[in-house]
mmCIF file of C-alpha atoms in Angstrom:
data_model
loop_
_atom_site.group_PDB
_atom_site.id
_atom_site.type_symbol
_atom_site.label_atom_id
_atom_site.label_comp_id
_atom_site.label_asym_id
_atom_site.label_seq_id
_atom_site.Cartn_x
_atom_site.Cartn_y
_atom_site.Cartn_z
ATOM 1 C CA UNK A 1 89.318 75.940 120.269
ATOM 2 C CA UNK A 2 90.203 77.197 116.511
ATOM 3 C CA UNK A 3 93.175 77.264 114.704
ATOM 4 C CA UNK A 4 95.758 80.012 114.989
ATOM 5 C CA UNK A 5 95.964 82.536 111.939
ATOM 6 C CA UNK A 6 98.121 81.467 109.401
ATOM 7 C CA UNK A 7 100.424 84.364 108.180
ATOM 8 C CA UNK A 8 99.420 86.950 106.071
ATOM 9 C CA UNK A 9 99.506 85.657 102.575
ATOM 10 C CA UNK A 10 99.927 89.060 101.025
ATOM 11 C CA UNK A 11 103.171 89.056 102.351
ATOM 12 C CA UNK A 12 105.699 87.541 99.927
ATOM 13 C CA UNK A 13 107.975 86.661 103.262
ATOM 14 C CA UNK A 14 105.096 84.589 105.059
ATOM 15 C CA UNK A 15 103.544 82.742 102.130
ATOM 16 C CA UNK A 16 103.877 79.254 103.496
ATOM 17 C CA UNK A 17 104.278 75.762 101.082
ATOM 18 C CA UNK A 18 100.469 74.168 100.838
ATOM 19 C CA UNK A 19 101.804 70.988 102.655
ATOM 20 C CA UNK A 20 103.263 73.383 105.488
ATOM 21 C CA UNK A 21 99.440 74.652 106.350
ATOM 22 C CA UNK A 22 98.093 71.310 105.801
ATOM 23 C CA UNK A 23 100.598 70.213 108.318
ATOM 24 C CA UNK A 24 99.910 73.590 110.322
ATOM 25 C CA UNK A 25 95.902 72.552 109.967
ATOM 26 C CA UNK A 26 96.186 69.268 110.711
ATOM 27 C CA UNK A 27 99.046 69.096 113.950
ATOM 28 C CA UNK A 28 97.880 73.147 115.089
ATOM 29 C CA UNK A 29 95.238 71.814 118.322
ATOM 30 C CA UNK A 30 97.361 68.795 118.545
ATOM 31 C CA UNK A 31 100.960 70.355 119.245
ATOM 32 C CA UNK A 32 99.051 73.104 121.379
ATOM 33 C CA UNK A 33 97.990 70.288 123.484
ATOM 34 C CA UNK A 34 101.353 69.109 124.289
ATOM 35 C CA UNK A 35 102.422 72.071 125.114
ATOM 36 C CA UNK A 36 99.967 72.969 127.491
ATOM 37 C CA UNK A 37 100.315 69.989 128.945
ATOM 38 C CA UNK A 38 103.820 70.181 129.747
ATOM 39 C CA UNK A 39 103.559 74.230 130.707
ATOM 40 C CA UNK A 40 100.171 74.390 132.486
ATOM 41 C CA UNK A 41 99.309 77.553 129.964
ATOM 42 C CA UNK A 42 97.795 77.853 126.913
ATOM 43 C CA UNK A 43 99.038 80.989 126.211
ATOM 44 C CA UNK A 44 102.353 79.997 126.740
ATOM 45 C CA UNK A 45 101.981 76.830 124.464
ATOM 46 C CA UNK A 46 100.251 79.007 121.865
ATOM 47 C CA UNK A 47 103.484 81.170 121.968
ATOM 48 C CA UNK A 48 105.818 78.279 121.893
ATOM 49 C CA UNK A 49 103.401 76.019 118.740
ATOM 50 C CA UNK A 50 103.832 79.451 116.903
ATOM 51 C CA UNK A 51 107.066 80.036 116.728
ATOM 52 C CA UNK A 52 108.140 76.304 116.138
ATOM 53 C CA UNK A 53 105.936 76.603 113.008
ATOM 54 C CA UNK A 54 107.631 79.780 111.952
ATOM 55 C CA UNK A 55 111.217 78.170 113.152
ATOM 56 C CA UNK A 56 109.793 75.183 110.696
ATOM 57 C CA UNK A 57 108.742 77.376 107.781
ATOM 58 C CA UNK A 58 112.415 78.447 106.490
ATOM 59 C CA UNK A 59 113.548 74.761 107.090
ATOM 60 C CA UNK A 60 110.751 73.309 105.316
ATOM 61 C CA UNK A 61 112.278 71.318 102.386
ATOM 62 C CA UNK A 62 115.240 70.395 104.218
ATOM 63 C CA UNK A 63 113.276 68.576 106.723
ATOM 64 C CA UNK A 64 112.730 64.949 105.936
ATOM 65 C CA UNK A 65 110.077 64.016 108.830
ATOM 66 C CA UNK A 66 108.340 67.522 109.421
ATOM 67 C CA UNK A 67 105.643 66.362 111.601
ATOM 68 C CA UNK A 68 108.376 64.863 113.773
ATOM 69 C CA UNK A 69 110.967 68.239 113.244
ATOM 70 C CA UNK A 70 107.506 70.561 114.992
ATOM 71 C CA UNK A 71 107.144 67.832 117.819
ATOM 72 C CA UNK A 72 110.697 68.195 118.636
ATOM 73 C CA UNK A 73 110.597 71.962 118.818
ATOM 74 C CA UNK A 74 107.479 72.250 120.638
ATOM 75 C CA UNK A 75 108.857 70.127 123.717
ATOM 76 C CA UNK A 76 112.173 71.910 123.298
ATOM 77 C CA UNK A 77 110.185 75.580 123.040
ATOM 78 C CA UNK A 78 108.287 74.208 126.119
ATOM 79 C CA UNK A 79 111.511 72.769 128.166
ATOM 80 C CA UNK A 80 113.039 76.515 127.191
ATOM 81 C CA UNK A 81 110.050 78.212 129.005
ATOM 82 C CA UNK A 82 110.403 75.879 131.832
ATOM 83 C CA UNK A 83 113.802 76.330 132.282
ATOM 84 C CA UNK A 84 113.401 80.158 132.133
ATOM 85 C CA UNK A 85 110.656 79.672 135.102
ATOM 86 C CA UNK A 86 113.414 78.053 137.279
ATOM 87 C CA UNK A 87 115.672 80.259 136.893
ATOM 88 C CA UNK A 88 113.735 82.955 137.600
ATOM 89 C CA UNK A 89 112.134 81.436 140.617
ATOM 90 C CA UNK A 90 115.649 80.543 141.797
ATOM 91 C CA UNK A 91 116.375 84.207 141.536
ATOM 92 C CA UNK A 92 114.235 85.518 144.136
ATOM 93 C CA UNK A 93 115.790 89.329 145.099
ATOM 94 C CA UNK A 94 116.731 89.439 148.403
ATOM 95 C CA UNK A 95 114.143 91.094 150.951
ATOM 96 C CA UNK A 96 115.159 95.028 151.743
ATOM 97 C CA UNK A 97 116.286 95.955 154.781
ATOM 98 C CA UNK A 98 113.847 96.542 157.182
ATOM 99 C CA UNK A 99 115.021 100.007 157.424
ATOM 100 C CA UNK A 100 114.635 100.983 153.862
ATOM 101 C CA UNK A 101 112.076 103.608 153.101
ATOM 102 C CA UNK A 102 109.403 102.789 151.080
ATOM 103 C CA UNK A 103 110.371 104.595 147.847
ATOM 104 C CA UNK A 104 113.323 103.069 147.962
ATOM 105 C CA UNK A 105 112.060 99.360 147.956
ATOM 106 C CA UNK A 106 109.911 100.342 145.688
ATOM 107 C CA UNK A 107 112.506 101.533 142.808
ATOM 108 C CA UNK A 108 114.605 98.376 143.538
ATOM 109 C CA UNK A 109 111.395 96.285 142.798
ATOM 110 C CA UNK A 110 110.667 98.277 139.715
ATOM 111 C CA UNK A 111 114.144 98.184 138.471
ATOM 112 C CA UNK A 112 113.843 94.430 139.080
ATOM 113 C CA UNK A 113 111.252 93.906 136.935
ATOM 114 C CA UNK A 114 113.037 95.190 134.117
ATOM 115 C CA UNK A 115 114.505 93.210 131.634
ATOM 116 C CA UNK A 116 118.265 92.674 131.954
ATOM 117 C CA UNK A 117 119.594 95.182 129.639
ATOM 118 C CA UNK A 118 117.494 97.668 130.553
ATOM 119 C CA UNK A 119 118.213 97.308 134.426
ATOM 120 C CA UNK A 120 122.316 97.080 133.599
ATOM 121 C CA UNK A 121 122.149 99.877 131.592
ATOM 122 C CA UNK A 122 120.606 101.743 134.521
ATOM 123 C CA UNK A 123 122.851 100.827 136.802
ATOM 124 C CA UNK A 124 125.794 101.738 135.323
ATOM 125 C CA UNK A 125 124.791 105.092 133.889
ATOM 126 C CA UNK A 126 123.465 105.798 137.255
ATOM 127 C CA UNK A 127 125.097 103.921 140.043
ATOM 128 C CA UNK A 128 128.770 103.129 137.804
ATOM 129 C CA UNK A 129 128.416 106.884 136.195
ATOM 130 C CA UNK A 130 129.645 105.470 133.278
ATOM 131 C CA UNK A 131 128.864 107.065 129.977
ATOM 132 C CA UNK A 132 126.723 105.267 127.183
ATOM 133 C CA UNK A 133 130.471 104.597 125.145
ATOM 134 C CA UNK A 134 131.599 102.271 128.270
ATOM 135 C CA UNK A 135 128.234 100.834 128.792
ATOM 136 C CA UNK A 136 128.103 99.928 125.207
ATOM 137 C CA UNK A 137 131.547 98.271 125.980
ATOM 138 C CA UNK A 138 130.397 96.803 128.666
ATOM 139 C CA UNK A 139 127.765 95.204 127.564
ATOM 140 C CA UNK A 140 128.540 94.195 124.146
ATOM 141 C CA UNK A 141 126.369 96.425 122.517
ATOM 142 C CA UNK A 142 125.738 99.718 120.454
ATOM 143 C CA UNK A 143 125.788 103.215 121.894
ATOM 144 C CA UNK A 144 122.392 103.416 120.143
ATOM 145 C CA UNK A 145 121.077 100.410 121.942
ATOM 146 C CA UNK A 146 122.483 101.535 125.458
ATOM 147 C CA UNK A 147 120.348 104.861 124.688
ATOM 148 C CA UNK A 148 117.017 103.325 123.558
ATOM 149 C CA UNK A 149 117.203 100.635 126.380
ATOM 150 C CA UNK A 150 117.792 104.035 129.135
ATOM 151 C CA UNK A 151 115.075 105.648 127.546
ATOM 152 C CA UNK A 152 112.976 102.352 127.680
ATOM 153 C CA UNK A 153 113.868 101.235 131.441
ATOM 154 C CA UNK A 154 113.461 104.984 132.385
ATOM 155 C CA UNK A 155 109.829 104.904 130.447
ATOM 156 C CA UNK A 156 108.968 101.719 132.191
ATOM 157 C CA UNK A 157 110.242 103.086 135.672
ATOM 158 C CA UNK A 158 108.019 106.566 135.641
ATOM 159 C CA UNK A 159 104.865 104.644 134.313
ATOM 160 C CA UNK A 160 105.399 102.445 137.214
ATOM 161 C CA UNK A 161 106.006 104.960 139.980
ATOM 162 C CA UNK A 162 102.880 107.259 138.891
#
């Protein structure tokens, strides 16, 4: 059970304060502890001590009580994950029809397991018939974003079904 790598110091960007890696030293095992605690996964509460040490770093010498600022994110981070679980557990798809063919079910489940803006995207290119203009209106977003998430979801959907 080591530390984490701290960030590349050759990169101007990621050069960290000394009393920032002390802390990150010092509270790294600690905070990672919480976290799995709280999420049952220590790859998740790797994930979440990381990035409330790089949500930290920027912030640094505006925070007054640092060790208390990461202790605050991590249980947020962690209460974020958990709440993301839930949902998604609430959001069970409903079963297909038992007359479905097989290839069907097995799209649906596919394009399911795609994340949101790829899967709307999808659907309204190819169920709406919409063009990637409208979709972009649709959904808030760029016509070059509506075309990288198609050929993404698309991507995603033939690797799946070979």
């Amino acid at each position: 059970m080591g530390t984490a790598p701290l960030p590349d110091a050759a990169e101007p960007e990621a050069r960290w304060p000394d009393d920032l890696v002390a802390l990150y030293r010092d509270r790294w095992e600690a905070m990672v502890r919480v976290a799995t605690l709280l999420l049952g996964s220590r790859a998740e509460a790797e994930e979440v001590v990381q990035e409330a040490f790089a949500a930290l770093a920027p912030r640094w010498s505006a925070v007054e009580v640092p060790a208390a600022y990461l202790r605050r994110s991590v249980v947020n981070g962690a209460t974020g994950v958990l709440r993301r679980r839930r949902t998604a557990e609430a959001h069970v798809p409903d079963p297909p029809p038992p007359e479905a063919p097989d290839q069907l079910v097995e799209l649906r489940d596919v394009l399911l397991a795609l994340p949101e803006r790829q899967r709307a995207v999808l659907v309204l290119r190819y169920v709406e018939g919409l063009d990637d203009d409208a979709i972009a209106s649709t959904l808030g977003c760029r016509r070059a974003t509506v075309r990288s998430s198609a050929a993404r979801g698309l991507a995603a959907i033939r690797r799946e079904l070979t």
